[in-house]
């Protein structure tokens, strides 16, 4: 069965990272593509696991060498998806989940048209602000920048295949997991379907002949 990329986009603080981690804990057939960013690590974040934290010069050099499948400036910092990360996970026969902003998602879909785009919505503006402030990873100015970004990002929701509200975490993780399962059996994704069906029809014909029918 062919694996495909799963893009999770949402306003900062809506729960992309939490949902991606939960999916990987529950399913061994899902891997994560570690992006590059020029922002500083938050406390608890590990270089190479959460992001490859790089200086602007190195980011630009990688971009110029064509290492990114997409890249974008988000909240004043640079973020990019490494082509080799995506290929590493798909090559290991796993779905690849990615946390990408709305500009990057559109770019990425051009290179990987088989991608599934999921937009995660916070239940309300109040809840989003509470989650952002309780995470305590940004100062007031950065929180305002993220809320302004959220206002813009929500306008791009029409380009996504699915929308999942992250109210109850368990339900949201289950919904994303179900989308992956349903997409994997989409008609157009099933490899050699004609051959499979042809073999069954041939087998049926033999049975019918054996039973004296026609
Ligand atoms: P993002 O990656 O979208 O910026 P995070 O995954 O870091 O968001 O989540 C932001 C904060 O909200 C974190 O502190 C996380 O633990 C919390 N959170 C995420 N999903 C839920 C949920 N369904 N219910 C309550 N808190 C949540
Ligand atoms: P954070 O700094 O909170 O981890 O992420 C901030 C924003 O950057 C989020 O909207 C997230 O989706 C986006 N982002 C994270 N990695 C990438 C990436 O590789 N490419 C793009 N375009 N956006 C990313």
XYZ file of C-alpha atoms and ligand atoms in Angstrom:
265
model
C 0.000 0.000 0.000
C 1.397 3.387 -0.857
C 1.993 5.841 1.968
C 1.398 9.573 1.666
C 2.190 12.830 3.483
C -0.301 14.201 6.030
C -0.106 17.944 6.528
C -1.408 19.407 9.768
C -1.926 23.167 9.752
C -3.510 25.322 12.423
C -3.040 28.574 14.254
C -0.136 28.388 16.681
C -1.335 26.905 19.974
C -4.228 24.932 18.419
C -2.481 21.626 19.125
C -0.598 20.429 16.002
C 2.483 19.271 17.891
C 0.424 17.523 20.577
C -1.710 15.678 18.003
C 1.290 14.706 15.847
C 3.062 13.261 18.929
C -0.028 11.323 19.991
C -0.430 9.861 16.505
C 3.147 8.640 16.484
C 2.840 7.114 19.949
C -0.229 5.180 18.846
C 0.710 4.147 15.324
C 3.986 2.646 14.223
C 3.016 3.303 10.586
C 3.283 7.085 11.059
C 6.579 8.986 11.161
C 7.417 12.672 11.536
C 9.354 14.943 9.229
C 11.686 17.139 11.292
C 11.760 20.646 9.809
C 14.485 23.296 9.890
C 13.827 26.589 11.648
C 15.731 29.739 12.547
C 13.710 30.228 15.762
C 15.295 29.381 19.104
C 14.409 26.108 20.867
C 11.705 26.295 23.568
C 12.476 24.688 26.880
C 12.136 20.933 26.481
C 12.628 20.990 22.715
C 15.455 18.861 21.381
C 17.543 19.679 18.297
C 17.028 16.976 15.662
C 13.821 15.692 17.297
C 11.509 18.722 17.338
C 13.350 20.791 14.732
C 16.793 21.200 13.254
C 17.559 24.586 14.826
C 19.820 26.478 12.409
C 21.187 30.001 11.906
C 19.747 32.169 9.111
C 22.951 31.736 7.030
C 22.707 27.947 7.149
C 18.979 28.036 6.363
C 19.618 30.187 3.283
C 22.467 27.921 2.139
C 20.210 24.851 2.415
C 17.434 26.651 0.567
C 19.870 27.640 -2.219
C 20.999 24.010 -2.520
C 17.336 23.043 -3.098
C 17.099 20.964 0.110
C 13.593 22.188 0.973
C 10.343 20.780 -0.454
C 8.801 24.052 0.778
C 9.804 26.907 3.037
C 8.150 30.007 4.478
C 8.638 32.893 6.851
C 6.240 32.449 9.776
C 5.962 34.918 12.687
C 9.231 36.520 11.576
C 11.268 33.263 11.497
C 12.148 30.877 8.661
C 10.795 27.319 8.525
C 11.409 24.647 5.884
C 10.590 21.010 5.172
C 13.621 18.955 4.173
C 12.925 16.872 1.080
C 15.191 14.092 2.375
C 13.241 13.896 5.680
C 9.978 13.305 3.807
C 11.617 10.722 1.561
C 13.274 9.001 4.554
C 9.902 8.410 6.265
C 7.995 7.428 3.093
C 10.945 5.186 2.126
C 10.528 3.356 5.460
C 6.929 2.579 4.372
C 5.341 4.981 6.848
C 2.927 7.887 6.456
C 4.728 11.144 7.096
C 3.024 13.697 9.317
C 4.073 17.312 8.971
C 3.345 20.479 10.855
C 3.381 23.185 8.171
C 1.888 26.672 7.963
C -0.719 27.503 5.308
C 1.748 29.057 2.804
C 4.012 26.014 3.049
C 1.123 23.560 2.720
C 0.151 24.957 -0.687
C 3.772 24.826 -1.908
C 4.275 21.315 -0.562
C 1.161 19.977 -2.279
C 2.629 21.020 -5.622
C 5.656 18.738 -5.080
C 3.668 15.945 -3.359
C 0.138 16.082 -4.850
C -0.858 12.865 -3.054
C -0.714 14.751 0.291
C -3.721 14.973 2.602
C -4.257 18.442 4.068
C -5.909 18.664 7.493
C -6.725 21.948 9.208
C -6.998 21.829 13.007
C -9.351 24.386 14.520
C -9.278 25.554 18.123
C -12.755 25.395 19.701
C -12.745 29.198 20.197
C -10.536 32.291 20.302
C -10.624 32.181 24.120
C -9.360 28.607 24.219
C -6.618 29.399 21.704
C -5.350 32.302 23.801
C -5.478 30.207 26.969
C -3.481 27.377 25.338
C -0.925 29.799 23.948
C -0.394 31.587 27.249
C -0.428 28.424 29.360
C 2.315 26.946 27.185
C 4.470 29.845 28.475
C 6.818 29.598 25.513
C 6.215 33.081 24.077
C 6.312 36.579 25.524
C 3.371 38.979 25.120
C 4.659 40.403 21.828
C 5.124 36.928 20.334
C 1.638 35.901 21.498
C 0.122 38.942 19.742
C 2.093 38.071 16.565
C 0.743 34.500 16.702
C -2.861 35.709 17.160
C -2.454 38.073 14.190
C -1.042 35.148 12.205
C -4.002 32.981 13.268
C -6.434 35.591 11.959
C -4.800 35.334 8.507
C -4.258 31.546 8.512
C -7.943 30.868 9.176
C -8.780 32.516 5.848
C -6.937 29.707 4.010
C -9.084 26.916 5.482
C -10.861 26.429 2.116
C -7.731 24.868 0.567
C -7.761 21.962 3.079
C -9.342 18.535 2.520
C -10.450 18.037 6.154
C -11.168 20.158 9.224
C -10.842 18.735 12.740
C -11.765 20.722 15.864
C -9.249 20.107 18.626
C -11.585 20.370 21.608
C -11.278 16.994 23.277
C -7.753 15.737 22.493
C -8.704 12.068 22.368
C -11.486 12.705 19.849
C -9.272 14.917 17.687
C -6.471 12.305 17.542
C -9.007 9.610 16.666
C -10.479 11.805 13.923
C -7.070 12.392 12.315
C -6.231 8.699 12.594
C -9.547 7.782 10.910
C -8.833 10.214 8.070
C -5.503 8.458 7.446
C -7.234 5.062 7.342
C -10.034 6.248 5.055
C -7.616 7.991 2.689
C -5.459 4.863 2.456
C -8.356 2.946 0.870
C -9.371 5.701 -1.506
C -9.943 4.169 -4.947
C -7.205 6.208 -6.657
C -4.556 5.219 -4.078
C -4.938 1.445 -4.378
C -2.044 0.094 -6.396
C -2.724 -2.396 -9.197
C -6.445 -2.431 -8.461
C -7.321 -3.515 -12.029
C -4.961 -6.506 -11.757
C -6.425 -7.506 -8.357
C -9.999 -7.244 -9.586
C -9.132 -9.018 -12.866
C -7.713 -11.946 -10.882
C -10.886 -12.248 -8.805
C -13.098 -12.108 -11.929
C -10.954 -14.836 -13.527
C -11.275 -16.974 -10.387
C -15.037 -16.475 -10.311
C -15.338 -17.497 -13.952
C -13.481 -20.742 -13.206
C -15.847 -21.475 -10.299
C -18.876 -20.744 -12.486
C -17.518 -23.015 -15.243
C -16.822 -25.744 -12.678
C -20.412 -25.524 -11.486
C -21.693 -25.848 -15.045
C -22.817 -22.245 -15.367
C -21.768 -19.660 -17.926
P 0.831 23.996 18.196
O 1.823 22.921 17.883
O -0.344 23.987 17.273
O 1.437 25.365 18.324
P 0.701 22.691 20.800
O 0.552 21.262 20.425
O 2.032 23.163 21.313
O 0.190 23.664 19.630
O -0.442 22.984 21.899
C -0.534 24.233 22.585
C -0.880 23.962 24.061
O -2.218 23.477 24.145
C 0.021 22.923 24.705
O 0.304 23.341 26.034
C -0.842 21.653 24.695
O -0.529 20.803 25.765
C -2.258 22.211 24.823
N -3.280 21.388 24.129
C -3.236 20.851 22.881
N -4.385 20.196 22.577
C -5.189 20.326 23.648
C -6.535 19.873 23.946
N -7.276 19.159 23.078
N -7.049 20.192 25.146
C -6.326 20.922 26.037
N -5.064 21.386 25.829
C -4.495 21.098 24.653
P 6.239 26.814 16.090
O 7.312 27.868 16.125
O 5.099 27.139 17.033
O 6.768 25.426 16.245
O 5.604 26.866 14.619
C 5.142 28.091 14.143
C 4.494 27.907 12.792
O 5.459 27.419 11.866
C 3.325 26.927 12.772
O 2.280 27.520 11.984
C 3.888 25.725 12.067
O 2.881 25.022 11.355
C 4.876 26.368 11.111
N 5.908 25.428 10.671
C 6.587 24.504 11.398
N 7.439 23.818 10.617
C 7.266 24.294 9.359
C 7.831 23.972 8.092
O 8.691 23.101 7.948
N 7.414 24.714 7.033
C 6.478 25.687 7.140
N 6.124 26.332 6.031
N 5.909 26.012 8.303
C 6.297 25.328 9.398
